PDB file of C-alpha atoms in Angstrom:
ATOM      1  CA  MET A   4      97.577  64.145 110.910  1.00  0.00           C
ATOM      2  CA  ILE A   5      98.792  64.570 107.340  1.00  0.00           C
ATOM      3  CA  ASP A   6     101.377  62.140 106.083  1.00  0.00           C
ATOM      4  CA  CYS A   7     103.684  64.287 103.979  1.00  0.00           C
ATOM      5  CA  HIS A   8     106.705  62.025 103.937  1.00  0.00           C
ATOM      6  CA  SER A   9     106.155  61.586 100.199  1.00  0.00           C
ATOM      7  CA  GLY A  10     106.232  65.335  99.556  1.00  0.00           C
ATOM      8  CA  LEU A  11     106.410  68.810 101.026  1.00  0.00           C
ATOM      9  CA  THR A  12     103.583  70.656 102.712  1.00  0.00           C
ATOM     10  CA  ALA A  13     102.859  74.299 101.933  1.00  0.00           C
ATOM     11  CA  ILE A  14     101.021  76.525 104.408  1.00  0.00           C
ATOM     12  CA  VAL A  15      99.044  79.518 103.184  1.00  0.00           C
ATOM     13  CA  PRO A  16      97.911  81.891 105.958  1.00  0.00           C
ATOM     14  CA  ALA A  17      94.736  83.487 104.582  1.00  0.00           C
ATOM     15  CA  ALA A  18      92.839  84.725 107.620  1.00  0.00           C
ATOM     16  CA  GLY A  19      93.461  88.433 107.033  1.00  0.00           C
ATOM     17  CA  ILE A  20      90.850  90.885 105.789  1.00  0.00           C
ATOM     18  CA  GLY A  21      93.108  93.151 103.712  1.00  0.00           C
ATOM     19  CA  SER A  22      91.544  96.391 104.956  1.00  0.00           C
ATOM     20  CA  ARG A  23      93.836  98.577 102.842  1.00  0.00           C
ATOM     21  CA  MET A  24      92.136  97.295  99.687  1.00  0.00           C
ATOM     22  CA  GLY A  25      88.805  98.851 100.691  1.00  0.00           C
ATOM     23  CA  ALA A  26      86.942  95.916  99.104  1.00  0.00           C
ATOM     24  CA  ASP A  27      83.755  94.080 100.100  1.00  0.00           C
ATOM     25  CA  CYS A  28      85.669  90.839 100.656  1.00  0.00           C
ATOM     26  CA  PRO A  29      89.161  89.879 101.847  1.00  0.00           C
ATOM     27  CA  LYS A  30      91.748  90.733  99.205  1.00  0.00           C
ATOM     28  CA  GLN A  31      92.598  87.085  98.512  1.00  0.00           C
ATOM     29  CA  TYR A  32      89.130  86.686  96.980  1.00  0.00           C
ATOM     30  CA  LEU A  33      89.457  89.572  94.532  1.00  0.00           C
ATOM     31  CA  THR A  34      89.641  88.478  90.900  1.00  0.00           C
ATOM     32  CA  LEU A  35      92.694  88.541  88.642  1.00  0.00           C
ATOM     33  CA  ALA A  36      92.666  87.151  85.092  1.00  0.00           C
ATOM     34  CA  GLY A  37      89.446  85.220  85.693  1.00  0.00           C
ATOM     35  CA  LYS A  38      90.396  83.661  89.036  1.00  0.00           C
ATOM     36  CA  THR A  39      90.650  84.834  92.615  1.00  0.00           C
ATOM     37  CA  ILE A  40      94.062  85.782  93.938  1.00  0.00           C
ATOM     38  CA  LEU A  41      93.936  82.786  96.277  1.00  0.00           C
ATOM     39  CA  GLU A  42      93.169  80.396  93.405  1.00  0.00           C
ATOM     40  CA  HIS A  43      96.236  81.616  91.512  1.00  0.00           C
ATOM     41  CA  THR A  44      98.367  81.210  94.632  1.00  0.00           C
ATOM     42  CA  LEU A  45      97.129  77.704  95.451  1.00  0.00           C
ATOM     43  CA  GLY A  46      97.331  76.651  91.812  1.00  0.00           C
ATOM     44  CA  CYS A  47     101.019  77.502  91.626  1.00  0.00           C
ATOM     45  CA  LEU A  48     101.803  75.542  94.785  1.00  0.00           C
ATOM     46  CA  LEU A  49      99.697  72.521  93.822  1.00  0.00           C
ATOM     47  CA  SER A  50     101.245  72.327  90.369  1.00  0.00           C
ATOM     48  CA  HIS A  51     104.768  71.882  91.758  1.00  0.00           C
ATOM     49  CA  PRO A  52     105.756  68.188  91.760  1.00  0.00           C
ATOM     50  CA  GLY A  53     107.496  68.462  95.130  1.00  0.00           C
ATOM     51  CA  ILE A  54     104.470  69.752  97.024  1.00  0.00           C
ATOM     52  CA  ALA A  55     102.041  67.088  98.196  1.00  0.00           C
ATOM     53  CA  ARG A  56      99.675  69.086 100.428  1.00  0.00           C
ATOM     54  CA  VAL A  57      98.577  72.678 100.944  1.00  0.00           C
ATOM     55  CA  ILE A  58      97.065  73.809 104.249  1.00  0.00           C
ATOM     56  CA  VAL A  59      95.030  77.019 104.125  1.00  0.00           C
ATOM     57  CA  ALA A  60      94.503  78.878 107.414  1.00  0.00           C
ATOM     58  CA  LEU A  61      91.225  80.788 107.161  1.00  0.00           C
ATOM     59  CA  ALA A  62      89.239  83.153 109.349  1.00  0.00           C
ATOM     60  CA  PRO A  63      86.618  81.320 111.450  1.00  0.00           C
ATOM     61  CA  HIS A  64      83.715  82.908 109.589  1.00  0.00           C
ATOM     62  CA  ASP A  65      85.200  82.796 106.089  1.00  0.00           C
ATOM     63  CA  GLU A  66      82.263  82.471 103.668  1.00  0.00           C
ATOM     64  CA  TRP A  67      84.157  82.542 100.381  1.00  0.00           C
ATOM     65  CA  PHE A  68      86.653  79.669 100.372  1.00  0.00           C
ATOM     66  CA  GLU A  69      84.161  76.825 100.076  1.00  0.00           C
ATOM     67  CA  GLN A  70      82.761  78.422  96.928  1.00  0.00           C
ATOM     68  CA  LEU A  71      86.074  77.914  95.101  1.00  0.00           C
ATOM     69  CA  ALA A  72      86.631  74.756  93.064  1.00  0.00           C
ATOM     70  CA  VAL A  73      90.063  74.285  94.657  1.00  0.00           C
ATOM     71  CA  ALA A  74      88.385  73.803  98.043  1.00  0.00           C
ATOM     72  CA  ALA A  75      87.328  70.329  96.881  1.00  0.00           C
ATOM     73  CA  ASP A  76      90.883  69.299  95.923  1.00  0.00           C
ATOM     74  CA  PRO A  77      91.853  66.374  98.206  1.00  0.00           C
ATOM     75  CA  ARG A  78      95.344  67.836  98.575  1.00  0.00           C
ATOM     76  CA  VAL A  79      93.951  71.002 100.202  1.00  0.00           C
ATOM     77  CA  LEU A  80      93.144  71.125 103.915  1.00  0.00           C
ATOM     78  CA  ARG A  81      91.427  73.976 105.744  1.00  0.00           C
ATOM     79  CA  VAL A  82      92.374  74.940 109.317  1.00  0.00           C
ATOM     80  CA  GLU A  83      91.258  77.846 111.447  1.00  0.00           C
ATOM     81  CA  GLY A  84      93.509  80.872 111.306  1.00  0.00           C
ATOM     82  CA  GLY A  85      94.499  83.132 114.175  1.00  0.00           C
ATOM     83  CA  SER A  86      94.408  86.823 114.946  1.00  0.00           C
ATOM     84  CA  GLU A  87      97.945  87.211 113.588  1.00  0.00           C
ATOM     85  CA  ARG A  88      99.950  85.482 110.870  1.00  0.00           C
ATOM     86  CA  ALA A  89     102.167  83.609 113.341  1.00  0.00           C
ATOM     87  CA  TYR A  90      99.155  82.027 115.042  1.00  0.00           C
ATOM     88  CA  SER A  91      97.695  80.955 111.695  1.00  0.00           C
ATOM     89  CA  VAL A  92     100.958  79.304 110.681  1.00  0.00           C
ATOM     90  CA  LEU A  93     101.269  77.623 114.067  1.00  0.00           C
ATOM     91  CA  ASN A  94      97.731  76.222 113.821  1.00  0.00           C
ATOM     92  CA  ALA A  95      98.645  74.681 110.472  1.00  0.00           C
ATOM     93  CA  LEU A  96     101.936  73.280 111.773  1.00  0.00           C
ATOM     94  CA  HIS A  97     100.036  71.323 114.422  1.00  0.00           C
ATOM     95  CA  VAL A  98      98.548  69.070 111.724  1.00  0.00           C
ATOM     96  CA  VAL A  99     101.647  68.537 109.575  1.00  0.00           C
ATOM     97  CA  GLU A 100     103.851  65.471 109.556  1.00  0.00           C
ATOM     98  CA  GLY A 101     106.966  65.660 107.480  1.00  0.00           C
ATOM     99  CA  LYS A 102     110.387  67.195 107.815  1.00  0.00           C
ATOM    100  CA  TRP A 103     110.006  70.371 105.734  1.00  0.00           C
ATOM    101  CA  VAL A 104     107.303  72.977 105.272  1.00  0.00           C
ATOM    102  CA  LEU A 105     106.908  76.054 103.076  1.00  0.00           C
ATOM    103  CA  VAL A 106     104.882  79.119 104.075  1.00  0.00           C
ATOM    104  CA  HIS A 107     103.553  81.360 101.320  1.00  0.00           C
ATOM    105  CA  ASP A 108     101.458  84.534 101.424  1.00  0.00           C
ATOM    106  CA  ALA A 109      97.914  84.123 100.109  1.00  0.00           C
ATOM    107  CA  ALA A 110      98.218  87.444  98.279  1.00  0.00           C
ATOM    108  CA  ARG A 111     101.326  86.536  96.249  1.00  0.00           C
ATOM    109  CA  PRO A 112      99.742  85.019  93.112  1.00  0.00           C
ATOM    110  CA  CYS A 113     102.726  85.521  90.787  1.00  0.00           C
ATOM    111  CA  LEU A 114     105.108  82.938  92.248  1.00  0.00           C
ATOM    112  CA  THR A 115     106.957  80.950  89.574  1.00  0.00           C
ATOM    113  CA  GLN A 116     107.967  77.302  89.486  1.00  0.00           C
ATOM    114  CA  GLY A 117     111.578  78.329  88.927  1.00  0.00           C
ATOM    115  CA  ASP A 118     111.671  80.283  92.174  1.00  0.00           C
ATOM    116  CA  LEU A 119     110.094  77.344  94.002  1.00  0.00           C
ATOM    117  CA  ASP A 120     112.772  75.025  92.623  1.00  0.00           C
ATOM    118  CA  ALA A 121     115.574  77.360  93.735  1.00  0.00           C
ATOM    119  CA  LEU A 122     114.123  77.822  97.219  1.00  0.00           C
ATOM    120  CA  ILE A 123     113.616  74.111  97.861  1.00  0.00           C
ATOM    121  CA  ALA A 124     117.140  73.225  96.735  1.00  0.00           C
ATOM    122  CA  SER A 125     118.728  75.925  98.907  1.00  0.00           C
ATOM    123  CA  ALA A 126     116.631  75.351 102.039  1.00  0.00           C
ATOM    124  CA  MET A 127     117.393  71.643 102.233  1.00  0.00           C
ATOM    125  CA  ALA A 128     121.112  72.389 102.329  1.00  0.00           C
ATOM    126  CA  CYS A 129     120.930  74.535 105.498  1.00  0.00           C
ATOM    127  CA  ASP A 130     118.677  75.591 108.403  1.00  0.00           C
ATOM    128  CA  GLY A 131     116.117  77.017 105.991  1.00  0.00           C
ATOM    129  CA  ALA A 132     115.729  79.700 103.362  1.00  0.00           C
ATOM    130  CA  ILE A 133     113.451  82.409 102.046  1.00  0.00           C
ATOM    131  CA  LEU A 134     112.958  84.090  98.711  1.00  0.00           C
ATOM    132  CA  GLY A 135     113.965  87.741  98.490  1.00  0.00           C
ATOM    133  CA  SER A 136     114.642  90.540  96.040  1.00  0.00           C
ATOM    134  CA  ARG A 137     117.479  93.027  96.282  1.00  0.00           C
ATOM    135  CA  VAL A 138     116.668  96.594  97.314  1.00  0.00           C
ATOM    136  CA  ARG A 139     117.253  98.794  94.273  1.00  0.00           C
ATOM    137  CA  ASP A 140     115.930 102.155  95.454  1.00  0.00           C
ATOM    138  CA  THR A 141     117.655 104.659  97.709  1.00  0.00           C
ATOM    139  CA  MET A 142     116.514 103.931 101.262  1.00  0.00           C
ATOM    140  CA  LYS A 143     115.629 106.707 103.746  1.00  0.00           C
ATOM    141  CA  ARG A 144     114.920 106.629 107.483  1.00  0.00           C
ATOM    142  CA  THR A 145     112.517 109.213 108.910  1.00  0.00           C
ATOM    143  CA  ASP A 146     111.514 110.418 112.344  1.00  0.00           C
ATOM    144  CA  GLY A 147     107.990 110.333 113.769  1.00  0.00           C
ATOM    145  CA  ALA A 148     107.090 113.565 111.961  1.00  0.00           C
ATOM    146  CA  GLY A 149     108.088 112.206 108.558  1.00  0.00           C
ATOM    147  CA  ASN A 150     111.354 114.120 108.286  1.00  0.00           C
ATOM    148  CA  ILE A 151     114.337 112.325 106.744  1.00  0.00           C
ATOM    149  CA  VAL A 152     117.013 111.669 109.346  1.00  0.00           C
ATOM    150  CA  ALA A 153     119.334 109.352 107.400  1.00  0.00           C
ATOM    151  CA  THR A 154     120.041 107.683 104.079  1.00  0.00           C
ATOM    152  CA  VAL A 155     120.416 103.945 104.598  1.00  0.00           C
ATOM    153  CA  GLU A 156     123.057 102.050 102.676  1.00  0.00           C
ATOM    154  CA  ARG A 157     121.179  99.640 100.426  1.00  0.00           C
ATOM    155  CA  GLU A 158     124.013  97.180  99.864  1.00  0.00           C
ATOM    156  CA  GLN A 159     123.068  93.789 101.323  1.00  0.00           C
ATOM    157  CA  LEU A 160     119.487  94.952 101.941  1.00  0.00           C
ATOM    158  CA  TRP A 161     116.685  92.717 100.667  1.00  0.00           C
ATOM    159  CA  HIS A 162     112.925  92.697 100.408  1.00  0.00           C
ATOM    160  CA  ALA A 163     111.733  89.521 102.162  1.00  0.00           C
ATOM    161  CA  LEU A 164     109.366  87.517  99.957  1.00  0.00           C
ATOM    162  CA  THR A 165     107.673  84.146 100.280  1.00  0.00           C
ATOM    163  CA  PRO A 166     107.662  81.168 100.260  1.00  0.00           C
ATOM    164  CA  GLN A 167     109.844  80.696 103.307  1.00  0.00           C
ATOM    165  CA  MET A 168     110.947  77.115 103.923  1.00  0.00           C
ATOM    166  CA  PHE A 169     112.099  75.510 107.175  1.00  0.00           C
ATOM    167  CA  PRO A 170     112.171  72.179 109.026  1.00  0.00           C
ATOM    168  CA  THR A 171     108.680  71.639 110.418  1.00  0.00           C
ATOM    169  CA  GLY A 172     109.548  70.920 114.046  1.00  0.00           C
ATOM    170  CA  THR A 173     112.166  73.654 114.268  1.00  0.00           C
ATOM    171  CA  LEU A 174     109.823  76.301 112.891  1.00  0.00           C
ATOM    172  CA  LYS A 175     107.046  75.182 115.233  1.00  0.00           C
ATOM    173  CA  ARG A 176     109.286  75.519 118.288  1.00  0.00           C
ATOM    174  CA  ALA A 177     110.657  78.885 117.144  1.00  0.00           C
ATOM    175  CA  LEU A 178     107.153  80.291 116.694  1.00  0.00           C
ATOM    176  CA  GLU A 179     105.931  78.911 120.020  1.00  0.00           C
ATOM    177  CA  GLU A 180     108.903  80.341 121.907  1.00  0.00           C
ATOM    178  CA  GLY A 181     108.696  83.726 120.208  1.00  0.00           C
ATOM    179  CA  LEU A 182     104.971  84.097 120.795  1.00  0.00           C
ATOM    180  CA  ALA A 183     105.281  83.021 124.436  1.00  0.00           C
ATOM    181  CA  LEU A 184     107.812  85.801 125.029  1.00  0.00           C
ATOM    182  CA  GLY A 185     105.808  88.423 123.148  1.00  0.00           C
ATOM    183  CA  ALA A 186     108.476  88.828 120.461  1.00  0.00           C
ATOM    184  CA  LEU A 187     107.704  90.697 117.250  1.00  0.00           C
ATOM    185  CA  ILE A 188     107.300  88.020 114.578  1.00  0.00           C
ATOM    186  CA  THR A 189     106.697  89.540 111.168  1.00  0.00           C
ATOM    187  CA  ASP A 190     107.468  86.400 109.172  1.00  0.00           C
ATOM    188  CA  GLU A 191     108.738  82.870 109.742  1.00  0.00           C
ATOM    189  CA  ALA A 192     112.342  83.913 109.156  1.00  0.00           C
ATOM    190  CA  SER A 193     112.171  86.427 112.013  1.00  0.00           C
ATOM    191  CA  ALA A 194     111.162  83.648 114.414  1.00  0.00           C
ATOM    192  CA  MET A 195     114.000  81.428 113.187  1.00  0.00           C
ATOM    193  CA  GLU A 196     116.536  84.277 113.390  1.00  0.00           C
ATOM    194  CA  ARG A 197     115.467  85.017 116.947  1.00  0.00           C
ATOM    195  CA  ALA A 198     115.964  81.329 117.840  1.00  0.00           C
ATOM    196  CA  GLY A 199     119.559  81.513 116.635  1.00  0.00           C
ATOM    197  CA  PHE A 200     119.286  79.799 113.251  1.00  0.00           C
ATOM    198  CA  THR A 201     121.005  80.982 110.088  1.00  0.00           C
ATOM    199  CA  VAL A 202     118.491  81.640 107.312  1.00  0.00           C
ATOM    200  CA  LYS A 203     119.629  81.614 103.683  1.00  0.00           C
ATOM    201  CA  MET A 204     118.439  84.348 101.337  1.00  0.00           C
ATOM    202  CA  VAL A 205     117.607  83.051  97.843  1.00  0.00           C
ATOM    203  CA  GLU A 206     117.248  85.673  95.147  1.00  0.00           C
ATOM    204  CA  GLY A 207     113.830  85.428  93.546  1.00  0.00           C
ATOM    205  CA  ARG A 208     111.919  87.272  90.875  1.00  0.00           C
ATOM    206  CA  ALA A 209     110.864  90.840  91.646  1.00  0.00           C
ATOM    207  CA  ASP A 210     107.446  90.171  90.080  1.00  0.00           C
ATOM    208  CA  ASN A 211     106.554  87.925  93.043  1.00  0.00           C
ATOM    209  CA  ILE A 212     104.625  90.875  94.472  1.00  0.00           C
ATOM    210  CA  LYS A 213     102.191  90.934  97.375  1.00  0.00           C
ATOM    211  CA  VAL A 214      98.822  92.440  96.497  1.00  0.00           C
ATOM    212  CA  THR A 215      98.294  94.985  99.259  1.00  0.00           C
ATOM    213  CA  ARG A 216      96.800  98.108  97.686  1.00  0.00           C
ATOM    214  CA  PRO A 217      94.295  98.633  94.840  1.00  0.00           C
ATOM    215  CA  GLU A 218      97.021  99.653  92.389  1.00  0.00           C
ATOM    216  CA  ASP A 219      98.721  96.267  92.896  1.00  0.00           C
ATOM    217  CA  LEU A 220      95.836  94.460  91.197  1.00  0.00           C
ATOM    218  CA  SER A 221      96.577  95.680  87.687  1.00  0.00           C
ATOM    219  CA  LEU A 222     100.301  95.073  88.144  1.00  0.00           C
ATOM    220  CA  ALA A 223      99.769  91.502  89.346  1.00  0.00           C
ATOM    221  CA  GLU A 224      97.413  90.836  86.448  1.00  0.00           C
ATOM    222  CA  LEU A 225     100.057  92.083  84.011  1.00  0.00           C
ATOM    223  CA  PHE A 226     102.678  89.800  85.554  1.00  0.00           C
ATOM    224  CA  LEU A 227     100.317  86.808  85.337  1.00  0.00           C
ATOM    225  CA  GLN A 228      99.623  87.538  81.669  1.00  0.00           C
ATOM    226  CA  GLN A 229     103.345  87.777  80.951  1.00  0.00           C
ATOM    227  CA  GLN A 230     104.018  84.473  82.716  1.00  0.00           C
ATOM    228  CA  SER A 231     101.238  82.799  80.764  1.00  0.00           C
ATOM    229  CA  ALA A 232     102.625  84.136  77.493  1.00  0.00           C
ATOM    230  CA  ARG A 233     106.108  82.813  78.301  1.00  0.00           C
ATOM    231  CA  GLN A 234     104.696  79.356  79.035  1.00  0.00           C
ATOM    232  CA  GLN A 235     102.800  79.308  75.739  1.00  0.00           C
ATOM    233  CA  VAL A 236     105.908  80.031  73.658  1.00  0.00           C
ATOM    234  CA  ARG A 237     108.135  77.624  75.595  1.00  0.00           C
ATOM    235  CA  PRO A 238     109.266  74.753  73.321  1.00  0.00           C
ATOM    236  CA  ASP A 239     108.089  71.211  74.105  1.00  0.00           C
TER     237      ASP A 239
END
């Protein structure tokens, strides 16, 4: 087991294949600004002073991870992922000791340290918290044929982002119970909500995008370049 009493553990489920990208490898191994998406993601987590360990849940036959330099970092542990995100996260939770855990998407390479700070501070004051961004566009609901049936009021609507941070044992039980009952678990917050816990929404940066489609690559690279430029001009 991992002793994380001296710091937080972050879990990165990375067992998906990213079929919508149409690439020859899972999307987390595509390159942005000279590094793979996964390297950017892990680098951000590992550089935060409050995070002591990162557990990466990988597909059983993953042939790319061990080729990355970060795979040799003693703070990084590899576990086998599952057929769905919830199973990957649960596999990682089985080897964590420590009160709190963060879960972050492998394909969100643009996470900032400021958003991590805000999430950690908020989560520890309640049952848990997630990062989110406010819905700014007009929202429509359609029927099965693609016809608009309603305009949805966007006030108090949010895009759920990651990381999502919860007490380790509580999240583990919520996932186990939800999966046992066949509940739809789209993220960690949905499992916690189903179990009756109140989850805090913490407003994060809208550039914390998830790379899902080919057009997201250039946008994520632009955001990474902008973040790097801001760090370079920041006064000592």
